[in-house]
Each structure stands twice: as structure tokens, then as C-alpha cells.
Amino acid sequence: MLSYIIRRILMVIPLLLGITIVSFAIMKLAPGDPASLMMDPTISPADKERFMERYGLNDPVHIQYLKWLGAMLQGDFGTSLIRKGVPVIEMIMNRMPNTILLMVVSTILSILISIPFGVISATRPYSKLDYSVTVTSFFGVATPNFFLGLILIMVFAVQNNWFPTGGVATLNAPFSIWDRIHHLIMPAFVLASADMAGLTRYTRSSMLEVIKQDYMRTARAKGFRENKVIYKHGLRNGLIPVITIFGLMIPSFIGGAVIVEKIFTWSGIGLLFVDSAFQRDYPVLMGLTVISSVFVVIGNLIADILYAIFDPRIEY
Amino acid sequence: MKLRKASWWLISLTLILSIFLTACTGGNSSEDPKETPGDDGKTEEEATGPQQGGDLIIGSTGAPTVFNPLYSTDTSSSDIEGFIYDSLVSSDTEFNPTMSMAESIDISEDGLTFTAKLKKGIKWHDGEEFTADDVVFTFSIPKDANYNGERGSAFEAMESVTKVDDYTVEFKLSKKDASFYPVSLSYYILPEHILKDVPVAELGEHEFNTKSPIGTGPFKFVEWKDGEYVKVEAFDDYFKGHPYLDTLTYKIVPDMDAMIAQIQAGDIHFAAGVPGTDIETVKSFPGVKVESGLGLSYTYLGYNQKNELFKDKKVRQAITHAIDREAIVSSVMNGDGKVAHVPESPLSFAYNDDVPKFEFDVEKAKSLLAEAGWKDSDGDGILDKDGKKFSFTVKTNQGNKVREDIVVVLQEQLKEVGIEAKPEIVEWSAFIEQISAPNWNYDALVLGWSLSTFPDQYDIFHTSQMEAGLNFVWYSNPEADKLMEEAKQILDQDEYKAAYADIYKMLAEDQPYTFLYYPNVHRVMPADLEGYVFHAKDDFYDISKWWLKK
């Protein structure tokens, strides 16, 4: 198992290198540059040109990449072009806790809601409950995050004032856990919604499969209570495919966070990503690309390891 | 069973850890001791005059970048710099220069020496006194060989700045420059006692700019939470008097839709730049009022005069005749603006609309185009000449609803005279790169200029600015060039105005742009905000005098 994990980690290196090359190339191929944003009659074009020169933005793309890579390998992500002098790593680290909080809470939310619903659906297939869970989850899959987010803001924040319209905490108010949670509920729910639907469906079909197995009948015949049969013997086996799916969902959490953070003004790395893209803040964009790629890769790694733990049939 | 327990542990641990992390970063904002107490002590009788207290939350769709006036280039940063810093001169609502930290400014006979007397007793936020050293220090930065900011051109004419005594500074210019007094002297002053030992090359990236800016302005910097807000609090020793508001929080929102939702929910109190198309909606929100006025800007349709299609002045005039600008203002903008004829705002002292005008007249447009040799010889409804069709694209930037609508309206209107104008909407940064040097990759474009309080058309219309400057339409008129060069030397306002009257006549006659309209600006604020005065250029004009009626 240890050698498997080491092998997996080693494989990550060329993968990350590839990601950075592709990202850098795409970023540079996209039209626009940070100096263009200074379109202002009081700033002379010569001054803008000096800006490009000073940050090496006029160098050939491959030179820029190699310079960036060299610095990055020494742990230096550079400084922002827009927020002059602020280290990229500091900007990302300021925002990271918010994103982690959002992702962890929405993940837990989606697990807590979808797995029980999937199991209930599976144990009573074709019942009214099953149908309503199915219909709801299809709505969840079909509704885009941004749309659901806007509707929730409109109904629960603007019209009814039950929740804040956005932000991570109330301005000018003392820190409180409750205030934090209050701000967290809507964005976490929206982020969880799309995956909730998928997870419910996967749990349902996987459990349906498991329920028919012989060992379930054996367990029942031994006189275990139905709940124990389902949740102890059934669920553990039923969750194996769900874990794989779950690992694959982590990248989509990061992608979803970009949209959700933007809508809810949730000051995390997703929002930073969007803003930096529009400002052509290349060092920040590259820093974020590297860090989110690491996240995705680690997410997949964790999924594989969990798989190994949960499924005794798999050997490494 | 054991494994399940372990995984639960893992999950709970991550959760606790992440809450802890966020709590840590959230901590500094919460422990702010200047938490505003509700001003309950005030009695009803006192309610007539200005009242002390209150927090104003200001919404902005742009995030600030750096709080140093010699290095920042965006509006959000300069908004906040306006709270923190102060300048020698500023401008009143009619854009006349007024004294701020300067007591007086004397100009020598030859117009090359400016002597500034400073007010005494002005304090920096850290208690130090403001003196001539600070002025000399600040103005020396952009002249330093190692200066790497983007504001060098504003100080080009300045040759030297010297301290005469603690409260007198002398500026020497190498050539006459009409903009030196109103523009260069209005730059915010930086504290010498804090920054004097920082090498100029490192000043742009110094911590002072983002973590601890110190100024002489009405508000002290408290905190900047990246991506969330910037907070400032009243400076007790402000030389123009203690500000009435306790704190200002400059809150960053992702876009205008979020801004409007937050205004409605009461999460934002003050917002500038709300588009005219949304203003009726905002007015219906309770507890909110809207103040509007003409903004210091104009929107235009510019023609790439490198392109054969637009080289002939008659063709440009014909297109202006073919465009119903009144209809654009009344239908696209709900009447929220004024038709423009010159590249200067009616608010400016130099404004003069005694110029050739090209009103909406389809027949006139058709005959001018015929004079220029354009005929529909193949009967497809589109004019042609030498086998080339009169067809071009009109680019504009994405995200500005009014401009996006205008390019579509232009397509319809120009079709009437046999011109095909195809709309193309491009993301901002890409748009700017495409249209400006060295690409000039466009036929025509719809864009706007935000104007300086001091009118000067040199950067935009002078021939020397074609290759690398802002004259990206390649307009050239040697006569106009000469007049613009001469105007730069005129220090008297009336003479300057007379010189510009001629320049505007020429520009209007040549139609390098079709000047479309002057937009209104709208500012949303609490219904009980008092002391607010409209200033077309400054959203937060005299903010130390604003107060909230309880």
C-alpha cells in the first residue's frame, strides 16, 4: 500500500508540470494584458510600456514560463501585478480558509443529505418516497448553480431578509460563530446541491444492487434487524462505488466554488481566480492553477486510498 | 466498525480545523475596539444640526489595488486614497482649483515658478506635523530616475521642487504647462517622516501602500480585508474639522446585480455608478435616495482613420447625420443623458458647443455619401465604391449594457442609408489590446472617455499621439495640432477657453468621432444622509461633512 501511494505521488509530478505548461500557454494566448487596463489619458503609453518591461511581460512566452517555473520551484510564486508588491502566496493564503470552509461544509452537507436519501430510496424502490427523491434530485442536477444561487438570494435574502445577500461575515459586527454559519448556509447549500443529486442517484443504484446480494439474505436469515442489515452489511458495500464517484467530484467542487463564490461574494480563491483572470494578473492565476491542481490531485489520491481501505477485495 | 470511526474522526477534525482557520483570519475584524455604539445619548432637541456618528457602507464593483497615489491607476484605489490623503489644491464643484493644504499659490510672471505657502498645524494620522519636507519628498519621487510608477507624465514639465522654509515650497517648471496647477498640484501628499529611507525603486511595492498607509486626510486607515472590504475611521485631528461619520467601509461586490440586491437588503448604503437603466428600480427601495447629475464624460463612435472607408471627412459627417442620437438617448438610455457635439463636457469651463452640428438627417447623409462616391450599383441595398462594399464592424466592450445596445441600434440606423455595420462585443482587456497601439485592429468602436477636470485634448487628438498614444483613431489635422500645442502654454482661463473654442470647432467639423452623448451619473445613498454635495468627478466630495440624521 505504501509503495502504491508513493508511486501515485511520483506520478503527480509530470502531471502538474503538464498542467502548468498548458495553463501558461492558454493564459498568454488569450488576448489582453494587464497594461491595457490602465487605459487612462493621464497615464502615458510610455509609462505603460515601462510597466510591461519591468515585469518582463514583453519577453518571449517560453522565457517567461521558465523564469516563472524556476522561481516557483524555489517556493516563490512571485508578486501580484495588480496588487503591486503583494506576494501571490499571501493573497492565496488569505483566501484559502474561506474556500476550504465552504468546500468542507458543502461536502458534509451533500453526504449527510444524499446518502440517507439514496438508501431510503433503494430500500423502498418505486414507492412515493423514492419517486419524490428521484424527481428532486433531477431538479438538482438540472438547475445550474448560478441560477439556484440567484433565486435563493432573491427569495431568502432580498425579499425575506432571512439570510445575508453575501459575504463571509457581517460588516462592522463582532465575530460570532452563528454569524459565520448564517453566511455559510446558502452558498454551501448551492455548492452541495448539484453533487447531492448525483450522489443520491449513485447511492440508490449501488444499494439496489447490494440489497439483492446473498449475504444480505444470509444476514436477515441470521435474525439481524432490518436496519442493521441495511446499514451495517449493506451500506459498507454499497458505498464503495460512491467513494470513487466522490473522489471524481472534488474537481467539480473547485469549479463550482468559482461560480458560487462570485454570486455570494464569498471571498475565497474562486473569487480571486475570476478577478485575476479579468485583470490578467498572471502570477496570481498561475499560483492558483498550481494550488488547485494540487488539490484535485490530492483529492483523487484520497479517493484511491479510501477505496483501498473500504474495499477489502482490492490489493496493492 | 473501527474504520468507520476513524473516518468520522477525520471528517470532524477537518471541519474543526477549517472553522479554526477562518476564525483566526476573521478575528482581527471582530476585535476592532472602535465598534460604533448606537448614538443613543443624543436628544431630540439636538437633531437640527449635523450629528456625530454612524457607519457608512459604500459598495464598489472594483477592488482596490494599492493606496499610493503615485502608483495606483484604478478608481477604487483613488476613492480610498481620497479618504486617507489630502493634497495642496483640490477642485470645487465647478472644477476651479481650491486651496486644500496650501494656504496660497503664487505664480511668477513668466509662469515658470510656483510658490506654495502651506497651512500650519496640519497633522499626519500618526500625530507628526505636516511640513514642506513632505511636499518636496512627494514631488521628488516621480522625478527620480528609479521611479517605476505610471504617473511620470503628470510631472514632466516640473524641473525642480525645493523647500524655502518649513511652510513654503517652490516649484520650477522647464516650460509653461497649463495643467500643472490644476492637475499636478492636486496629487496627494505622502509622509516624508515614514518613507524617506525607502529607496524609490522599492516604493511602489512597499508595505506602507497596502498595510499601513498614513495620510493627512479625514479618515484613518483601519483594515483591508482582501476581496471583502477596506475600512477607515474618522481622524480626530483632521485640519478641516472632525468628520461626522465614525467609519466608512468600502465593500467590494462582484457586479452591479449583486450591488443592487445588497442595496435593497440594506447591506450597502452608498453606491456610485449605478446605471441609469436600473435607477427606477433602486428608487423604489425604502430608505434610499438617488442623487443624479451629468457626469464628466462622453461616449463616442470612433472611426479607424487608417481604414480607407473612413479617410474622407464627408463620410464621417454622413454617418453622424445618419445616426439618431436623440433616439439613442431617449430609448436605449431612457432619456438618461444629453446628446454630445464636442469632446468636452458641458460641465467644463472650456465647453463650447458653437460648432458645426450634424443633426439626424437621412437625406443629407445619403447625399454626402453620394458626393463621396458611394453608390448602390448592384442593388443589394448596401453602398459600394470601386467594387468594395460599405461594410464594417463596430466593436465595443462587454459588460456595458448601454454600449452593447447602441451597437445594435447603430446597425439598424446605418442600414437606412445603405451602410452595413456589424456589432462585435469583446471582453474589456482584449478589447483595449485590439484597438490600441500597435494593433489598431478594428473598423469602428463605441467607447467613452472620462474627462479630467482640466480640459486638454492633446493626448487624444494630436497627431503625435497616433503611433503610441491614445489617438488610436489616427486623426490628424495639422491646424488643430498647432492650436493644441499653443493652448498648453496658456495659463489664463479665459484665453484658454477661447483657444479651445477654435479647437472644438475643428474637431466637430472633422468628426474623428461621432460624439454620441454625455451620460448622467447616479449615486445611491441613505435617505437620511445630509451634507452631500454633487460633484461630477468626485463621488465622495467633502465626505468629512457628510452626516446621518437619526
PDB file of C-alpha atoms in Angstrom, chain A residues 206-207 210 215-216 229-241 243 309-313, chain B residues 1-4:
ATOM      1  CA  SER A 206     -25.484   0.937  -5.838  1.00  0.00           C
ATOM      2  CA  MET A 207     -27.642  -0.010  -2.846  1.00  0.00           C
ATOM      3  CA  VAL A 210     -26.286  -4.712  -2.922  1.00  0.00           C
ATOM      4  CA  TYR A 215     -25.001 -12.092   2.060  1.00  0.00           C
ATOM      5  CA  MET A 216     -27.842  -9.704   2.764  1.00  0.00           C
ATOM      6  CA  VAL A 229     -28.767  -5.436   7.821  1.00  0.00           C
ATOM      7  CA  ILE A 230     -29.116  -2.398   5.592  1.00  0.00           C
ATOM      8  CA  TYR A 231     -26.772  -0.005   7.356  1.00  0.00           C
ATOM      9  CA  LYS A 232     -24.114  -2.377   8.594  1.00  0.00           C
ATOM     10  CA  HIS A 233     -23.858  -5.039   5.960  1.00  0.00           C
ATOM     11  CA  GLY A 234     -25.391  -3.245   3.015  1.00  0.00           C
ATOM     12  CA  LEU A 235     -24.129   0.309   3.232  1.00  0.00           C
ATOM     13  CA  ARG A 236     -20.472  -0.523   3.613  1.00  0.00           C
ATOM     14  CA  ASN A 237     -20.503  -2.467   0.416  1.00  0.00           C
ATOM     15  CA  GLY A 238     -22.868  -0.106  -1.307  1.00  0.00           C
ATOM     16  CA  LEU A 239     -20.626   2.880  -0.656  1.00  0.00           C
ATOM     17  CA  ILE A 240     -17.618   1.526  -2.491  1.00  0.00           C
ATOM     18  CA  PRO A 241     -18.580   2.814  -5.940  1.00  0.00           C
ATOM     19  CA  ILE A 243     -16.468   6.769  -2.905  1.00  0.00           C
ATOM     20  CA  ILE A 309      -9.453   0.995   2.906  1.00  0.00           C
ATOM     21  CA  PHE A 310     -13.117   0.369   2.277  1.00  0.00           C
ATOM     22  CA  ASP A 311     -12.869  -2.417  -0.234  1.00  0.00           C
ATOM     23  CA  PRO A 312     -11.042  -5.413   1.156  1.00  0.00           C
ATOM     24  CA  ARG A 313     -11.123  -7.080  -2.256  1.00  0.00           C
TER      25      ARG A 313
ATOM     26  CA  MET B   1     -16.581  -0.531  12.720  1.00  0.00           C
ATOM     27  CA  LYS B   2     -13.152   0.694  13.672  1.00  0.00           C
ATOM     28  CA  LEU B   3     -12.591   2.058  10.209  1.00  0.00           C
ATOM     29  CA  ARG B   4     -15.823   3.931  10.233  1.00  0.00           C
TER      30      ARG B   4
END
